[in-house]
Amino acid sequence: EIVLTQSPGTLSLSPGERATLSCRASQSVSSSYLAWYQQKPGQAPRLLIYGASSRATGIPDRFSGSGSGTDFTLTISRLEPEDFAVYYCQQYGSSPSTFGQGTRLEIK
Amino acid sequence: EVQLVQSGAEVKKPGESLKISCKGSGYSFTSYWIGWVRQMPGKGLEWMGIIYPGDSDTRYSPSFQGQVTISADKSISTAYLQWSSLKASDTAMYYCARQPHSSGWYYYWGQGTLVTVSS
């Protein structure tokens, strides 16, 4: 199965700053079948990005995804207070689908 | 409006059986795959498996194959996740989610079912 490694484990930034989160796959993710989710305490995950770079319905354009093959990035251009949460990547190009271990984005 | 509504929290003893549910509404239940995702306390998301309610085609992660059973009753638009003999390590939040095809992302999620297994 494909192992997804997210970095950093924790990212400390201030509102207004730019956040760059990485997701690296142990083998190539076919057709860029990679998604990103945001999860806040006590809530189900929320889909942000699918197909590596397509924003889900209702997601602000400060969130963007990029990458292909084994290296993917989620960028939040200007952090808002509500963006501080845990972020997960998921590959769904190979069975079984797998998630990364998460990156915690915390307020500095 | 698409909704996935899961059954309520459960407290069970080791060795007991359990079946939790996920009821879909607001869309054609038989046309979309339903996946199950585990989240152990304080940990990340783990993909368990999926089912296509239209024909009950089911696929499991090797990590969960033989440990759980995924099923669906299309007549009542409900998917299930069941255990025959719970262990303390099954304590977790379990989410169902809808995916657009056999390999896909999850836009719609249930609210989660917390399963606690303790003697």
CSV table of C-alpha atoms in Angstrom, one decimal:
chain,number,residue,atom,x,y,z
A,1,GLU,CA,0.0,0.0,0.0
A,2,ILE,CA,1.1,3.6,-0.5
A,3,VAL,CA,2.4,5.3,2.6
A,4,LEU,CA,1.8,9.1,2.8
A,5,THR,CA,4.2,11.1,4.9
A,6,GLN,CA,3.2,14.6,5.9
A,7,SER,CA,5.5,17.3,7.0
A,8,PRO,CA,6.0,19.1,9.2
A,9,GLY,CA,4.2,17.4,12.0
A,10,THR,CA,3.3,20.7,13.6
A,11,LEU,CA,3.4,24.2,11.9
A,12,SER,CA,3.3,27.3,14.1
A,13,LEU,CA,2.3,30.4,12.2
A,14,SER,CA,0.4,33.7,12.7
A,15,PRO,CA,-2.8,34.8,11.1
A,16,GLY,CA,-2.0,36.5,7.8
A,17,GLU,CA,1.0,34.3,7.1
A,18,ARG,CA,1.4,31.8,4.3
A,19,ALA,CA,1.2,28.1,5.2
A,20,THR,CA,2.9,25.3,3.1
A,21,LEU,CA,2.1,21.7,4.0
A,22,SER,CA,3.8,18.8,2.3
A,23,CYS,CA,2.6,15.2,1.6
A,24,ARG,CA,5.0,12.7,0.1
A,25,ALA,CA,4.0,9.3,-1.2
A,26,SER,CA,6.1,6.1,-1.0
A,27,GLN,CA,5.2,5.5,-4.7
A,28,SER,CA,3.6,7.5,-7.5
A,29,VAL,CA,0.0,8.4,-6.9
A,30,SER,CA,-1.8,7.6,-10.1
A,31,SER,CA,-3.7,10.3,-12.0
A,32,SER,CA,-2.9,12.7,-9.2
A,33,TYR,CA,-5.7,11.1,-7.1
A,34,LEU,CA,-4.8,13.0,-4.0
A,35,ALA,CA,-7.1,14.9,-1.6
A,36,TRP,CA,-6.7,17.2,1.3
A,37,TYR,CA,-8.9,17.5,4.4
A,38,GLN,CA,-9.2,19.9,7.3
A,39,GLN,CA,-10.3,18.6,10.7
A,40,LYS,CA,-11.2,20.6,13.8
A,41,PRO,CA,-11.7,19.1,17.3
A,42,GLY,CA,-14.9,17.3,17.6
A,43,GLN,CA,-15.8,17.5,13.9
A,44,ALA,CA,-15.7,15.3,10.9
A,45,PRO,CA,-13.0,16.0,8.3
A,46,ARG,CA,-13.9,18.6,5.7
A,47,LEU,CA,-12.8,18.1,2.1
A,48,LEU,CA,-10.6,21.0,0.8
A,49,ILE,CA,-8.9,19.7,-2.4
A,50,TYR,CA,-9.4,16.7,-4.7
A,51,GLY,CA,-7.5,15.6,-7.8
A,52,ALA,CA,-4.4,17.3,-6.2
A,53,SER,CA,-5.5,20.8,-7.2
A,54,SER,CA,-9.3,21.1,-7.6
A,55,ARG,CA,-11.0,23.0,-4.8
A,56,ALA,CA,-14.1,21.4,-3.3
A,57,THR,CA,-17.4,23.3,-3.4
A,58,GLY,CA,-17.4,26.2,-0.9
A,59,ILE,CA,-13.7,26.2,-0.2
A,60,PRO,CA,-12.1,29.7,-0.1
A,61,ASP,CA,-9.6,30.4,-2.8
A,62,ARG,CA,-6.9,31.0,-0.3
A,63,PHE,CA,-6.6,27.2,-0.2
A,64,SER,CA,-4.7,25.7,-3.2
A,65,GLY,CA,-3.2,22.3,-3.9
A,66,SER,CA,-0.4,21.3,-6.3
A,67,GLY,CA,1.9,18.5,-7.1
A,68,SER,CA,2.1,15.2,-8.9
A,69,GLY,CA,3.8,11.8,-8.7
A,70,THR,CA,5.0,11.5,-5.2
A,71,ASP,CA,5.2,15.1,-4.0
A,72,PHE,CA,2.1,17.2,-3.2
A,73,THR,CA,1.6,20.5,-1.4
A,74,LEU,CA,-1.3,22.3,0.2
A,75,THR,CA,-0.9,26.1,0.4
A,76,ILE,CA,-3.0,28.5,2.5
A,77,SER,CA,-2.1,31.9,1.1
A,78,ARG,CA,-3.1,34.1,4.1
A,79,LEU,CA,-4.1,32.3,7.3
A,80,GLU,CA,-7.4,33.2,8.9
A,81,PRO,CA,-8.1,32.4,12.5
A,82,GLU,CA,-10.5,29.6,11.5
A,83,ASP,CA,-7.7,27.8,9.5
A,84,PHE,CA,-5.9,26.5,12.6
A,85,ALA,CA,-6.7,22.8,12.6
A,86,VAL,CA,-5.2,19.5,11.6
A,87,TYR,CA,-4.8,18.7,7.9
A,88,TYR,CA,-4.6,15.3,6.2
A,89,CYS,CA,-3.8,14.1,2.8
A,90,GLN,CA,-5.4,11.1,1.2
A,91,GLN,CA,-4.5,9.1,-1.9
A,92,TYR,CA,-7.2,7.2,-3.6
A,93,GLY,CA,-5.5,6.1,-6.8
A,94,SER,CA,-4.4,2.7,-5.4
A,95,SER,CA,-6.3,0.3,-3.2
A,96,PRO,CA,-6.3,0.5,-0.3
A,97,SER,CA,-6.8,4.2,-0.1
A,98,THR,CA,-4.5,5.7,2.6
A,99,PHE,CA,-4.2,8.9,4.7
A,100,GLY,CA,-1.2,10.7,5.9
A,101,GLN,CA,-0.6,11.1,9.6
A,102,GLY,CA,-1.6,14.7,9.6
A,103,THR,CA,-0.1,18.2,10.1
A,104,ARG,CA,-1.2,20.3,13.0
A,105,LEU,CA,-1.4,24.0,12.1
A,106,GLU,CA,-1.3,26.0,15.3
A,107,ILE,CA,-1.3,29.7,16.2
A,108,LYS,CA,2.1,31.1,16.9
B,1,GLU,CA,-29.6,18.0,0.8
B,2,VAL,CA,-27.2,15.0,1.1
B,3,GLN,CA,-27.0,13.7,4.6
B,4,LEU,CA,-25.3,10.8,6.3
B,5,VAL,CA,-26.6,10.1,9.7
B,6,GLN,CA,-24.8,7.7,11.9
B,7,SER,CA,-26.1,5.7,14.9
B,8,GLY,CA,-25.3,6.9,18.4
B,9,ALA,CA,-22.3,6.3,20.7
B,10,GLU,CA,-21.8,2.8,22.0
B,11,VAL,CA,-20.1,1.4,25.2
B,12,LYS,CA,-19.3,-2.3,25.0
B,13,LYS,CA,-17.3,-4.9,26.8
B,14,PRO,CA,-14.5,-6.9,25.2
B,15,GLY,CA,-15.8,-9.9,23.3
B,16,GLU,CA,-19.2,-8.4,22.6
B,17,SER,CA,-20.6,-7.9,19.1
B,18,LEU,CA,-21.6,-4.6,17.6
B,19,LYS,CA,-23.2,-3.2,14.4
B,20,ILE,CA,-23.2,0.6,13.8
B,21,SER,CA,-25.1,2.2,11.0
B,22,CYS,CA,-25.0,5.1,8.5
B,23,LYS,CA,-28.2,6.2,6.8
B,24,GLY,CA,-28.0,8.1,3.6
B,25,SER,CA,-30.6,10.6,2.4
B,26,GLY,CA,-31.0,13.3,-0.2
B,27,TYR,CA,-29.4,11.3,-3.0
B,28,SER,CA,-29.6,7.9,-4.8
B,29,PHE,CA,-28.1,5.6,-2.1
B,30,THR,CA,-27.4,2.8,-4.6
B,31,SER,CA,-25.3,5.1,-6.9
B,32,TYR,CA,-22.4,6.0,-4.6
B,33,TRP,CA,-19.9,4.1,-2.7
B,34,ILE,CA,-19.8,4.5,1.1
B,35,GLY,CA,-16.6,4.3,3.0
B,36,TRP,CA,-15.7,3.8,6.6
B,37,VAL,CA,-12.9,5.6,8.3
B,38,ARG,CA,-11.5,5.0,11.8
B,39,GLN,CA,-10.0,7.6,14.1
B,40,MET,CA,-8.5,6.3,17.3
B,41,PRO,CA,-8.3,8.7,20.2
B,42,GLY,CA,-5.9,11.6,19.5
B,43,LYS,CA,-4.8,9.9,16.3
B,44,GLY,CA,-5.2,10.2,12.5
B,45,LEU,CA,-7.6,8.9,9.9
B,46,GLU,CA,-7.5,5.3,8.8
B,47,TRP,CA,-9.3,4.0,5.7
B,48,MET,CA,-11.1,0.8,6.5
B,49,GLY,CA,-13.1,-0.2,3.4
B,50,ILE,CA,-15.9,0.7,1.1
B,51,ILE,CA,-19.2,-0.7,-0.1
B,52,TYR,CA,-21.3,-0.1,-3.2
B,53,PRO,CA,-24.9,-0.4,-2.0
B,54,GLY,CA,-26.1,-1.0,-5.6
B,55,ASP,CA,-24.6,-4.5,-5.7
B,56,SER,CA,-22.9,-4.8,-2.3
B,57,ASP,CA,-19.5,-4.9,-3.9
B,58,THR,CA,-17.2,-4.6,-0.8
B,59,ARG,CA,-13.5,-3.9,-0.5
B,60,TYR,CA,-11.4,-3.8,2.6
B,61,SER,CA,-8.0,-2.4,3.7
B,62,PRO,CA,-5.7,-5.4,4.5
B,63,SER,CA,-5.4,-3.9,7.9
B,64,PHE,CA,-9.1,-4.4,8.6
B,65,GLN,CA,-9.9,-7.5,6.5
B,66,GLY,CA,-11.3,-10.2,8.7
B,67,GLN,CA,-11.6,-7.8,11.7
B,68,VAL,CA,-14.8,-6.0,10.6
B,69,THR,CA,-17.7,-6.6,8.2
B,70,ILE,CA,-19.1,-3.9,6.0
B,71,SER,CA,-22.6,-4.4,4.6
B,72,ALA,CA,-25.6,-2.4,3.3
B,73,ASP,CA,-29.3,-2.6,3.1
B,74,LYS,CA,-30.4,-0.6,0.1
B,75,SER,CA,-34.1,-0.9,0.9
B,76,ILE,CA,-33.5,1.4,3.9
B,77,SER,CA,-30.5,3.3,2.5
B,78,THR,CA,-28.3,2.2,5.3
B,79,ALA,CA,-24.7,1.0,5.5
B,80,TYR,CA,-23.3,-0.9,8.4
B,81,LEU,CA,-20.0,-1.7,10.1
B,82,GLN,CA,-19.9,-4.6,12.4
B,83,TRP,CA,-17.7,-6.5,14.8
B,84,SER,CA,-18.2,-10.1,16.0
B,85,SER,CA,-15.9,-9.8,19.0
B,86,LEU,CA,-14.8,-6.3,20.1
B,87,LYS,CA,-11.3,-5.6,21.6
B,88,ALA,CA,-10.2,-2.6,23.7
B,89,SER,CA,-8.2,-1.5,20.7
B,90,ASP,CA,-11.4,-1.0,18.7
B,91,THR,CA,-12.1,2.0,20.8
B,92,ALA,CA,-12.3,4.9,18.3
B,93,MET,CA,-14.5,7.3,16.4
B,94,TYR,CA,-15.9,5.7,13.2
B,95,TYR,CA,-17.0,7.8,10.3
B,96,CYS,CA,-18.9,6.9,7.2
B,97,ALA,CA,-18.5,9.0,4.1
B,98,ARG,CA,-19.7,9.1,0.5
B,99,GLN,CA,-17.3,8.8,-2.4
B,100,PRO,CA,-18.2,9.5,-6.0
B,101,HIS,CA,-16.8,6.2,-7.4
B,102,SER,CA,-14.8,3.2,-6.4
B,103,SER,CA,-11.7,5.3,-5.9
B,104,GLY,CA,-12.5,8.7,-4.7
B,105,TRP,CA,-12.5,11.5,-2.2
B,106,TYR,CA,-15.0,12.2,0.6
B,107,TYR,CA,-17.1,15.3,0.4
B,108,TYR,CA,-20.0,14.1,2.5
B,109,TRP,CA,-19.3,12.7,6.0
B,110,GLY,CA,-21.4,11.3,8.8
B,111,GLN,CA,-21.1,12.9,12.2
B,112,GLY,CA,-19.2,9.9,13.5
B,113,THR,CA,-20.0,7.1,16.0
B,114,LEU,CA,-17.9,6.8,19.1
B,115,VAL,CA,-17.3,3.2,20.1
B,116,THR,CA,-15.8,2.6,23.5
B,117,VAL,CA,-14.7,-0.9,24.5
B,118,SER,CA,-13.9,-1.3,28.1
B,119,SER,CA,-14.3,-4.0,30.8
